[in-house]
Coordinates of N, CA and C in Angstrom, one line a residue:
X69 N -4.1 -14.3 -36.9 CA -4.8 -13.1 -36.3 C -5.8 -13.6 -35.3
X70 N -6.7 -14.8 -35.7 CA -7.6 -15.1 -34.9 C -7.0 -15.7 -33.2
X71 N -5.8 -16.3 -33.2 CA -4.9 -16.7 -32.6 C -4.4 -15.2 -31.1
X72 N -3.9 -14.7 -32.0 CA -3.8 -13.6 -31.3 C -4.7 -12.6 -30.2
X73 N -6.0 -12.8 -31.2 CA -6.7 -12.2 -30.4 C -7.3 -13.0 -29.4
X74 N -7.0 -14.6 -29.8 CA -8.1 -15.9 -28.2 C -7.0 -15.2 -27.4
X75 N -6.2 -15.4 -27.5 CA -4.3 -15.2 -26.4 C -4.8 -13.7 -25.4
X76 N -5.5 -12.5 -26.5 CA -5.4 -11.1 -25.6 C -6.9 -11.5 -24.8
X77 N -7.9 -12.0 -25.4 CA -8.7 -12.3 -24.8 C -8.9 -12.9 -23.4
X78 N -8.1 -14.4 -23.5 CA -7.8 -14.6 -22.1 C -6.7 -14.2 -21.2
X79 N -5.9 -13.3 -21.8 CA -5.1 -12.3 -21.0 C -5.8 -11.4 -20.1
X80 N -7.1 -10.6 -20.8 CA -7.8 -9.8 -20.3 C -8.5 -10.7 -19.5
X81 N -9.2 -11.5 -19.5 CA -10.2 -12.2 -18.6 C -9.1 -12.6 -17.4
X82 N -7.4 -12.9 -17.5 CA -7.2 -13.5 -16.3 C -6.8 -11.7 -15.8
X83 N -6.5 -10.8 -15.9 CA -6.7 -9.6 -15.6 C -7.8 -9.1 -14.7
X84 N -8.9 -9.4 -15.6 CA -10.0 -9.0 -15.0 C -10.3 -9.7 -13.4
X85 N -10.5 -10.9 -13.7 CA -10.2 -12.5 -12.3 C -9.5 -11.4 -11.5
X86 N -7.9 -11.5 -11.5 CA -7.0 -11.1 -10.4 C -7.5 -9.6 -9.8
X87 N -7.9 -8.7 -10.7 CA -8.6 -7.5 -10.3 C -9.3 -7.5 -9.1
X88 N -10.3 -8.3 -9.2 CA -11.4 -8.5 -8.4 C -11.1 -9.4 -7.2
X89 N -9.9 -9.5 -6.9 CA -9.4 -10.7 -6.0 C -9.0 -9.6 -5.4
X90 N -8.1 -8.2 -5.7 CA -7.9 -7.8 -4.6 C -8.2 -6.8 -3.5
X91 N -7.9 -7.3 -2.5 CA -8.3 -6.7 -1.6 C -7.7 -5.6 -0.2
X92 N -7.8 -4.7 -1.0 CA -7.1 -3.4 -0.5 C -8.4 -2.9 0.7
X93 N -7.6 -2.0 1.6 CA -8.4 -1.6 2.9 C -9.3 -0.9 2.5
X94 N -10.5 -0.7 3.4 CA -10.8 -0.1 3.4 C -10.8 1.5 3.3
X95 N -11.6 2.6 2.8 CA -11.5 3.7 3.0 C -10.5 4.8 4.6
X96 N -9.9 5.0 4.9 CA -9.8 5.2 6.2 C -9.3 7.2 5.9
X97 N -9.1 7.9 4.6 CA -9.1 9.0 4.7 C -9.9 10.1 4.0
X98 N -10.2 11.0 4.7 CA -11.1 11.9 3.7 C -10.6 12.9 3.4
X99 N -11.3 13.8 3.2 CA -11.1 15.0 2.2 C -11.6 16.6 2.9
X100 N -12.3 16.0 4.1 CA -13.1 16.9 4.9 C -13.3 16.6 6.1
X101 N -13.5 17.5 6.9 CA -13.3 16.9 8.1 C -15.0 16.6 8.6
X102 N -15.0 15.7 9.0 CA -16.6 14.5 8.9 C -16.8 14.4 10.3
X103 N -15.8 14.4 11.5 CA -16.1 14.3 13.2 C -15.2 14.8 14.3
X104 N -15.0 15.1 15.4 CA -13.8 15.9 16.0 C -12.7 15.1 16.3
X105 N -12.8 13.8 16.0 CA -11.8 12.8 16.6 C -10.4 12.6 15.4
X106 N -10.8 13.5 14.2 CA -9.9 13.2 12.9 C -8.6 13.3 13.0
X107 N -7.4 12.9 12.7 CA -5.9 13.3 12.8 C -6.0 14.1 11.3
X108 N -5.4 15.2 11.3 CA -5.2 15.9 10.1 C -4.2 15.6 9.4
X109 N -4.3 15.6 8.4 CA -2.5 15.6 7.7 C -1.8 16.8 7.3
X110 N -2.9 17.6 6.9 CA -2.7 18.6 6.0 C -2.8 19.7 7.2
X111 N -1.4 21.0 6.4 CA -1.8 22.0 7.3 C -0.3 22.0 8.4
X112 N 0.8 21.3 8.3 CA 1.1 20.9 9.1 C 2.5 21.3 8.7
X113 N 3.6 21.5 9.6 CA 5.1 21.5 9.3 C 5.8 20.3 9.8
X114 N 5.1 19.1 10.0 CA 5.5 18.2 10.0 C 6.0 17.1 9.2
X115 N 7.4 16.8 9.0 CA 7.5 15.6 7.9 C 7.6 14.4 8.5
X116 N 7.5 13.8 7.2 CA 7.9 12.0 7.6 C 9.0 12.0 8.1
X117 N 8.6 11.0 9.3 CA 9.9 10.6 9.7 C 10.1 9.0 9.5
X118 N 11.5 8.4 9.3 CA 11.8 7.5 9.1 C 13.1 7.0 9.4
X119 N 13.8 6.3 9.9 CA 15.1 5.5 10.2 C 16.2 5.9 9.2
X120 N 17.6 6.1 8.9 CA 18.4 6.1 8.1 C 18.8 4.7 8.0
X121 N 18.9 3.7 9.0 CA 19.0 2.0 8.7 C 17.7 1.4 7.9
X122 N 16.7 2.0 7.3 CA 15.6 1.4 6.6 C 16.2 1.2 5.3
X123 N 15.2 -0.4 4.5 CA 16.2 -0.5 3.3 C 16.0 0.6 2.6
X124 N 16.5 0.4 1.3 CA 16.5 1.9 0.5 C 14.9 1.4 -0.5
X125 N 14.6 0.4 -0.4 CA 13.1 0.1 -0.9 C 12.2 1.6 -0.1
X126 N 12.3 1.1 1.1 CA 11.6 1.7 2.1 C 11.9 3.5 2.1
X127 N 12.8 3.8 1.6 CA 13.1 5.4 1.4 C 12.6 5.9 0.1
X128 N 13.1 4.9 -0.8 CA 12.3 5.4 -2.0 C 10.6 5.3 -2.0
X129 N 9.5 4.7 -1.6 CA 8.8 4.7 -0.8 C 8.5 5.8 -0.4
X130 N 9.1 5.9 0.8 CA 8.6 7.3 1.6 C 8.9 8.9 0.4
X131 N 10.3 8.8 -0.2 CA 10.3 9.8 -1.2 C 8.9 9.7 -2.4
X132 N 8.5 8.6 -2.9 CA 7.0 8.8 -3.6 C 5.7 9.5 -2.7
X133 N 6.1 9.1 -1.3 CA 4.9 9.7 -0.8 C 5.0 11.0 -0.4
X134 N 6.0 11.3 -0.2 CA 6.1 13.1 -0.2 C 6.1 13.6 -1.6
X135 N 6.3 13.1 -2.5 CA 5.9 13.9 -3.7 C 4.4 13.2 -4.1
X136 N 3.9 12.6 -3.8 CA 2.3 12.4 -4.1 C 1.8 13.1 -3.0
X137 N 1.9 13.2 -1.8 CA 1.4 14.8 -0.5 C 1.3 15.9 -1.7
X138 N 2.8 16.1 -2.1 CA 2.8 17.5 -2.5 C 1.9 17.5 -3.7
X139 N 1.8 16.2 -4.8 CA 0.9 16.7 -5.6 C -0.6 16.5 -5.6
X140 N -1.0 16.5 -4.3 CA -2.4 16.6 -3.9 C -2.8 17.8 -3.1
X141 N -2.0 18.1 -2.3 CA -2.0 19.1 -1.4 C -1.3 20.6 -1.1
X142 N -0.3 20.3 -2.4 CA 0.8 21.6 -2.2 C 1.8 21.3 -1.6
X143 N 1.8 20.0 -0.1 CA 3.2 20.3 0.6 C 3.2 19.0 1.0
X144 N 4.7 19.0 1.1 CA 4.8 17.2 1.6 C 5.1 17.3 2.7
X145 N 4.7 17.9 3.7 CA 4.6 18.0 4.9 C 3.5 17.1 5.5
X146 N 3.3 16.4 6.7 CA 2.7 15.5 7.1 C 3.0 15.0 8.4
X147 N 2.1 14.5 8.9 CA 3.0 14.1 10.9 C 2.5 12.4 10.6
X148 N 3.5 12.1 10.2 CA 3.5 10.4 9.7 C 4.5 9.8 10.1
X149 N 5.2 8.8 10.8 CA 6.2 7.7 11.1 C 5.9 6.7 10.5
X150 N 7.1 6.3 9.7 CA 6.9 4.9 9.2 C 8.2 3.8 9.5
X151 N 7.8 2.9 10.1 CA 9.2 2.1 10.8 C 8.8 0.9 10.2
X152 N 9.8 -0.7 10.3 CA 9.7 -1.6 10.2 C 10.1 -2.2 11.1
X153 N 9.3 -3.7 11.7 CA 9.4 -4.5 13.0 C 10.6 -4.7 12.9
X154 N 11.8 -5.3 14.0 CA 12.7 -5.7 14.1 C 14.3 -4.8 13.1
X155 N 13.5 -3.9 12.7 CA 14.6 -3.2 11.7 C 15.0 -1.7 12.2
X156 N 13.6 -1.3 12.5 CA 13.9 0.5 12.5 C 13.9 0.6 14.0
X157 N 14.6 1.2 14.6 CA 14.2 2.1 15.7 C 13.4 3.0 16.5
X158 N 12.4 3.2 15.3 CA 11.5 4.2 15.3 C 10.6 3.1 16.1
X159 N 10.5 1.3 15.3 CA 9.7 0.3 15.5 C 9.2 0.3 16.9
X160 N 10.5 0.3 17.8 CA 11.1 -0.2 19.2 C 9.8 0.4 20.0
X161 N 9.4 1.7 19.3 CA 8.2 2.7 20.3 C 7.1 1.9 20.2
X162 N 6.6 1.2 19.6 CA 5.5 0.4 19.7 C 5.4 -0.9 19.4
X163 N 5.9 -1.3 20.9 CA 6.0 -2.9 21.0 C 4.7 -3.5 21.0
X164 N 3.6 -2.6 21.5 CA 2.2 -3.8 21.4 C 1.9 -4.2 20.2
X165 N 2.0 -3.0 18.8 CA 1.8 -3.1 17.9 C 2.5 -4.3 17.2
X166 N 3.7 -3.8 17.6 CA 5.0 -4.5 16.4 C 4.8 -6.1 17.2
X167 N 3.8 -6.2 18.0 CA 3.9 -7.8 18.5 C 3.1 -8.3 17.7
X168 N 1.9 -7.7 17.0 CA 1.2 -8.2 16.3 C 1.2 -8.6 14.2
X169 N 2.8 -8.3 14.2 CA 3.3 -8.3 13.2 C 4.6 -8.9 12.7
X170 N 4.8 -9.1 14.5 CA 6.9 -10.0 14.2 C 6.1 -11.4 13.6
X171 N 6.9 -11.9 13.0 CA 7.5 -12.7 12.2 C 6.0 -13.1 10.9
X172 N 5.6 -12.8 10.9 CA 4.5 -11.9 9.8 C 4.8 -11.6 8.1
X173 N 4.6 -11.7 7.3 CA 5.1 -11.4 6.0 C 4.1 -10.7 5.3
X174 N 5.0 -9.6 4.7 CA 4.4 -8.6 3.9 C 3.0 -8.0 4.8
X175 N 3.1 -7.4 5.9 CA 1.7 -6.8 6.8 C 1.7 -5.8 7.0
X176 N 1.5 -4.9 6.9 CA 1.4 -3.9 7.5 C 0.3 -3.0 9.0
X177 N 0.4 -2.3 9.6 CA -0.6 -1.4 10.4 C -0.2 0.0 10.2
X178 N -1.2 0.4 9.9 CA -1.6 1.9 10.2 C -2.5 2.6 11.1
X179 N -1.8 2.9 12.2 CA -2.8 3.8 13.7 C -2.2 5.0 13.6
X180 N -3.3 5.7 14.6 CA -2.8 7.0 15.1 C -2.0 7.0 16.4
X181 N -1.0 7.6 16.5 CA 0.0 7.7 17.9 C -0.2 9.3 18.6
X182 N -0.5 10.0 19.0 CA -0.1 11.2 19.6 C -0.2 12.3 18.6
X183 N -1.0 12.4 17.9 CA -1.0 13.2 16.7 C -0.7 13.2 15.7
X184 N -0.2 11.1 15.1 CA 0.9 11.0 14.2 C 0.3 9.9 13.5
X185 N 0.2 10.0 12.2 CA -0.1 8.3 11.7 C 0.9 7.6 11.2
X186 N 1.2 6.3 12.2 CA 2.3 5.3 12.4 C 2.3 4.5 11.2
X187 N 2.8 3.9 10.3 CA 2.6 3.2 9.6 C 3.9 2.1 9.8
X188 N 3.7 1.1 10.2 CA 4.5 -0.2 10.7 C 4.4 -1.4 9.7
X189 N 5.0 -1.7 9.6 CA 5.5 -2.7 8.8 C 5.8 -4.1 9.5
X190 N 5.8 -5.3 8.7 CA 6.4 -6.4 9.8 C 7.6 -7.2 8.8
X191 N 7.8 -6.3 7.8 CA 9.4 -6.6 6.9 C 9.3 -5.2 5.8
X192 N 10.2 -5.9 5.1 CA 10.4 -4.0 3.9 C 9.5 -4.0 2.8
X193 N 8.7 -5.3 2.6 CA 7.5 -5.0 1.3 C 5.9 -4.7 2.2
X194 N 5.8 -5.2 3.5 CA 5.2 -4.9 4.2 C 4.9 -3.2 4.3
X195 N 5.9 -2.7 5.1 CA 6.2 -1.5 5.0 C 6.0 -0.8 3.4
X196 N 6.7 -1.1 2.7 CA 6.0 -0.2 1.3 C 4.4 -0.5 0.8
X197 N 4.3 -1.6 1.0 CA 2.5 -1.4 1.0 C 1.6 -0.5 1.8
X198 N 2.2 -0.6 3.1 CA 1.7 0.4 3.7 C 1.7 1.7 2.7
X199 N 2.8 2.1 2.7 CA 3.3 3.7 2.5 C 2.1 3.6 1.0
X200 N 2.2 2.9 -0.2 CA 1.7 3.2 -0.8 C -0.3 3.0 -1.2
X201 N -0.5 2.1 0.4 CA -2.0 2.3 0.5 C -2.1 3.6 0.8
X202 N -1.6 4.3 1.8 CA -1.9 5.8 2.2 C -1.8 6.6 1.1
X203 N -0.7 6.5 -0.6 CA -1.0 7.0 -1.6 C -1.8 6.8 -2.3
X204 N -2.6 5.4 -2.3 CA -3.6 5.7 -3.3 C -4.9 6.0 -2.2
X205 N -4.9 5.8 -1.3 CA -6.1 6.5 0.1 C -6.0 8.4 -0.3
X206 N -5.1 8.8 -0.2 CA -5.3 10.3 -0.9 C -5.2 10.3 -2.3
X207 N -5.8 9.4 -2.6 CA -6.2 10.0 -3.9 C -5.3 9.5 -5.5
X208 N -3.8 9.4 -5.2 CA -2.7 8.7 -6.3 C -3.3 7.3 -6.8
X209 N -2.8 7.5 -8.1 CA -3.5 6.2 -8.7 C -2.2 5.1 -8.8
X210 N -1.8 4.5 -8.8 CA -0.5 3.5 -9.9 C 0.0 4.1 -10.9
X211 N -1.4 3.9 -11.7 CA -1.3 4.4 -13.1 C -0.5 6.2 -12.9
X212 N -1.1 6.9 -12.1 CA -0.6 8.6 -13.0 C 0.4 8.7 -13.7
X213 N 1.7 7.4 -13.6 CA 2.7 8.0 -14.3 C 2.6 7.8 -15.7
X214 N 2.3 6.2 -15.9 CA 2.3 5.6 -17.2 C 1.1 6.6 -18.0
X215 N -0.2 6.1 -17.4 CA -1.4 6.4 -18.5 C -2.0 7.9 -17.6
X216 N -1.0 8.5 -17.3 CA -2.0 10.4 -17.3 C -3.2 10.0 -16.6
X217 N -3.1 8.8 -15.0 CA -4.5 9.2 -14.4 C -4.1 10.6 -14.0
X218 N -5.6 11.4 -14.0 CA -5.1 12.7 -13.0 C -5.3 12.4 -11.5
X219 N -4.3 13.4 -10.4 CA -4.4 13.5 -9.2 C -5.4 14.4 -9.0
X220 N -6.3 14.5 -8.4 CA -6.9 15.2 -7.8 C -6.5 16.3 -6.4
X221 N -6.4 17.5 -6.2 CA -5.9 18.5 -5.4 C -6.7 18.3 -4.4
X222 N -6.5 18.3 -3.3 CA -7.2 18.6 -2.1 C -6.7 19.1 -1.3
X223 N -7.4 20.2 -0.4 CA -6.6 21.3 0.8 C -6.3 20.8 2.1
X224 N -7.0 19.7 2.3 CA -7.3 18.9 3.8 C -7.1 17.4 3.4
X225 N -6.7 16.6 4.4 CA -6.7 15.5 4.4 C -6.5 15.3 5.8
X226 N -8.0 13.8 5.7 CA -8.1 14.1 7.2 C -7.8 12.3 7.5
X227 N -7.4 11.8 8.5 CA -7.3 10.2 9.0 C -8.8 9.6 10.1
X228 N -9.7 9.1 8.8 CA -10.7 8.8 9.9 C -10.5 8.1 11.3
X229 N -11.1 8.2 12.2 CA -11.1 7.2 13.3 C -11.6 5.7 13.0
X230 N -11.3 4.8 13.8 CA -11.7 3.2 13.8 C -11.0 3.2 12.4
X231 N -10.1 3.2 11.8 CA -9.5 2.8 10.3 C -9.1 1.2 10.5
X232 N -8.6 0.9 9.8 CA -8.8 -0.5 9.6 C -7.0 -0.9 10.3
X233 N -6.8 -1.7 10.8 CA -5.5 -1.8 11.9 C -4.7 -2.9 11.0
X234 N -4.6 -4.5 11.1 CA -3.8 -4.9 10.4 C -4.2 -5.1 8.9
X235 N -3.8 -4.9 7.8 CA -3.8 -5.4 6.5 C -2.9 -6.5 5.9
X236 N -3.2 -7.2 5.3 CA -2.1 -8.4 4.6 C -1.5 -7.7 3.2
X237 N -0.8 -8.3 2.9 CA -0.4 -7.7 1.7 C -1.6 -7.3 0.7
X238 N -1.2 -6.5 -0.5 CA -2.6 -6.1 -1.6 C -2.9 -7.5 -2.4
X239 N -2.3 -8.7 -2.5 CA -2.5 -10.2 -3.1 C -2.0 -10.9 -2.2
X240 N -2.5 -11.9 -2.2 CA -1.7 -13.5 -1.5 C -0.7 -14.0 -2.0
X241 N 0.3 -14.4 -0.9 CA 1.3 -15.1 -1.5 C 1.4 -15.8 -2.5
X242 N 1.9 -16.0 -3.6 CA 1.9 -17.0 -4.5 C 0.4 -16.4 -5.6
X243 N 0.3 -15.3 -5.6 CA -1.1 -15.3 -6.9 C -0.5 -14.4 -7.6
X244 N -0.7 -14.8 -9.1 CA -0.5 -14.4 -10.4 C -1.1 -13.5 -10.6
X245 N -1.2 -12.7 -11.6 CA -2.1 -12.2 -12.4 C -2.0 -13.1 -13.5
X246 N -1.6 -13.7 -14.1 CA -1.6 -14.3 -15.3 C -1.2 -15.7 -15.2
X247 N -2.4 -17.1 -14.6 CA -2.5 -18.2 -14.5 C -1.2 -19.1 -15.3
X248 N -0.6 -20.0 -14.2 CA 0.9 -20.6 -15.4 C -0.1 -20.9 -16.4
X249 N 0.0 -20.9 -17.5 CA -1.0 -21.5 -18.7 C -0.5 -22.8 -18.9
X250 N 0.8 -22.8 -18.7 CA 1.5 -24.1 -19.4 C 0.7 -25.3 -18.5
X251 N 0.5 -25.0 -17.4 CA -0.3 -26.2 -16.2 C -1.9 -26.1 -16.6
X252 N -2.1 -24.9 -16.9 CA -3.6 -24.9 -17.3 C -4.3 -25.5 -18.5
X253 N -3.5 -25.4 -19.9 CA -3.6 -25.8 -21.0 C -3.0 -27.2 -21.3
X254 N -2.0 -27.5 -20.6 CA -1.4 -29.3 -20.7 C -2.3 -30.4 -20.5
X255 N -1.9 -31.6 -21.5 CA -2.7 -32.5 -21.2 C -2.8 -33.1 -20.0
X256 N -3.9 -34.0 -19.6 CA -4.2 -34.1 -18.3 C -3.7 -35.6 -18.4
X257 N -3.1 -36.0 -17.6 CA -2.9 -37.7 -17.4 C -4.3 -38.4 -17.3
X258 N -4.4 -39.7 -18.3 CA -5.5 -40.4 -17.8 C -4.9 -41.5 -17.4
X259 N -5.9 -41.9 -16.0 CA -4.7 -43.6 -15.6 C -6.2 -44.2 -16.4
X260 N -5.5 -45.4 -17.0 CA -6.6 -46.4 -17.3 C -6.7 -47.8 -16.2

């Protein structure tokens, strides 16, 4: 028993560690409109658009984020593009951006284009990090499905200005949540 519980113990503490390692963007949407320069989301008959050549990671993706719109807002309507560098054609419209992301892993950007928030990708896990910072940015947790977080409703959703432009993935390449133990706990070579 006592065994069991050292084991949850340091399960939880390497939990906690990884927790606090990551680093998700900043804030970039509200709830109200706060200045005149805001892109709206809400309010709109616009849907996502996205490539029919995007992988099918990247559609299921965009399908979570129209049903997380709808259950914040009522409608999954939105004026959002979301493309991937060298993949989508949607990409091809914003070469300055997509320069700052070719050959790049797991990155994403999120700007405003002409009334639209672009979400770019610079491969297909790139791109779904994107899509799903913008779901937990309004408000979706990870959790709602497993442990009943609630969504919260809101009428408006607005895209601040100056938002934050490239993001790296939500972890670094190569980090665990749960330290190899076997490297951690093995004896250590002593040279004599």
């Amino acid at each position: 028993m006592k065994r069991q519980s050292l084991i949850t113990m340091v399960l939880w503490a390497c939990m906690g560690a990884a927790i606090q390692n990551v680093n998700a963007a900043e804030m970039f949407v509200s709830f109200g409109r706060t200045a005149d320069n805001q892109l709206q989301l809400t309010q709109t008959s616009d849907t996502i658009i996205y490539s029919d050549a995007d992988w099918e990671g990247v559609k299921i993706a965009v399908r979570n984020l129209r049903n997380d719109l709808k259950a914040v807002t009522g409608s999954e309507c939105a004026p959002i593009i979301v493309g991937i560098v060298d993949k989508s054609l949607l990409a091809n419209k914003y070469k300055k951006q997509s320069k700052h992301l070719k050959g790049k892993w797991e990155q994403y950007l999120l700007f405003t284009d002409k009334g639209k928030l672009v979400i770019l990708g610079s491969d297909k896990r790139g791109t779904i990090y994107g899509i799903y910072e913008l779901s937990r940015q309004i408000g979706v947790s990870p959790w709602y499905w497993m442990a009943d977080v609630p969504i919260a409703q809101h009428n408006e959703l607005y895209i601040n200005d100056g938002m934050p432009q490239i993001q790296d993935r939500l972890m670094p390449p190569g980090h665990n949540y749960v330290p190899d133990l076997g490297q951690t706990f093995a004896p250590q070579k002593r040279y004599v």
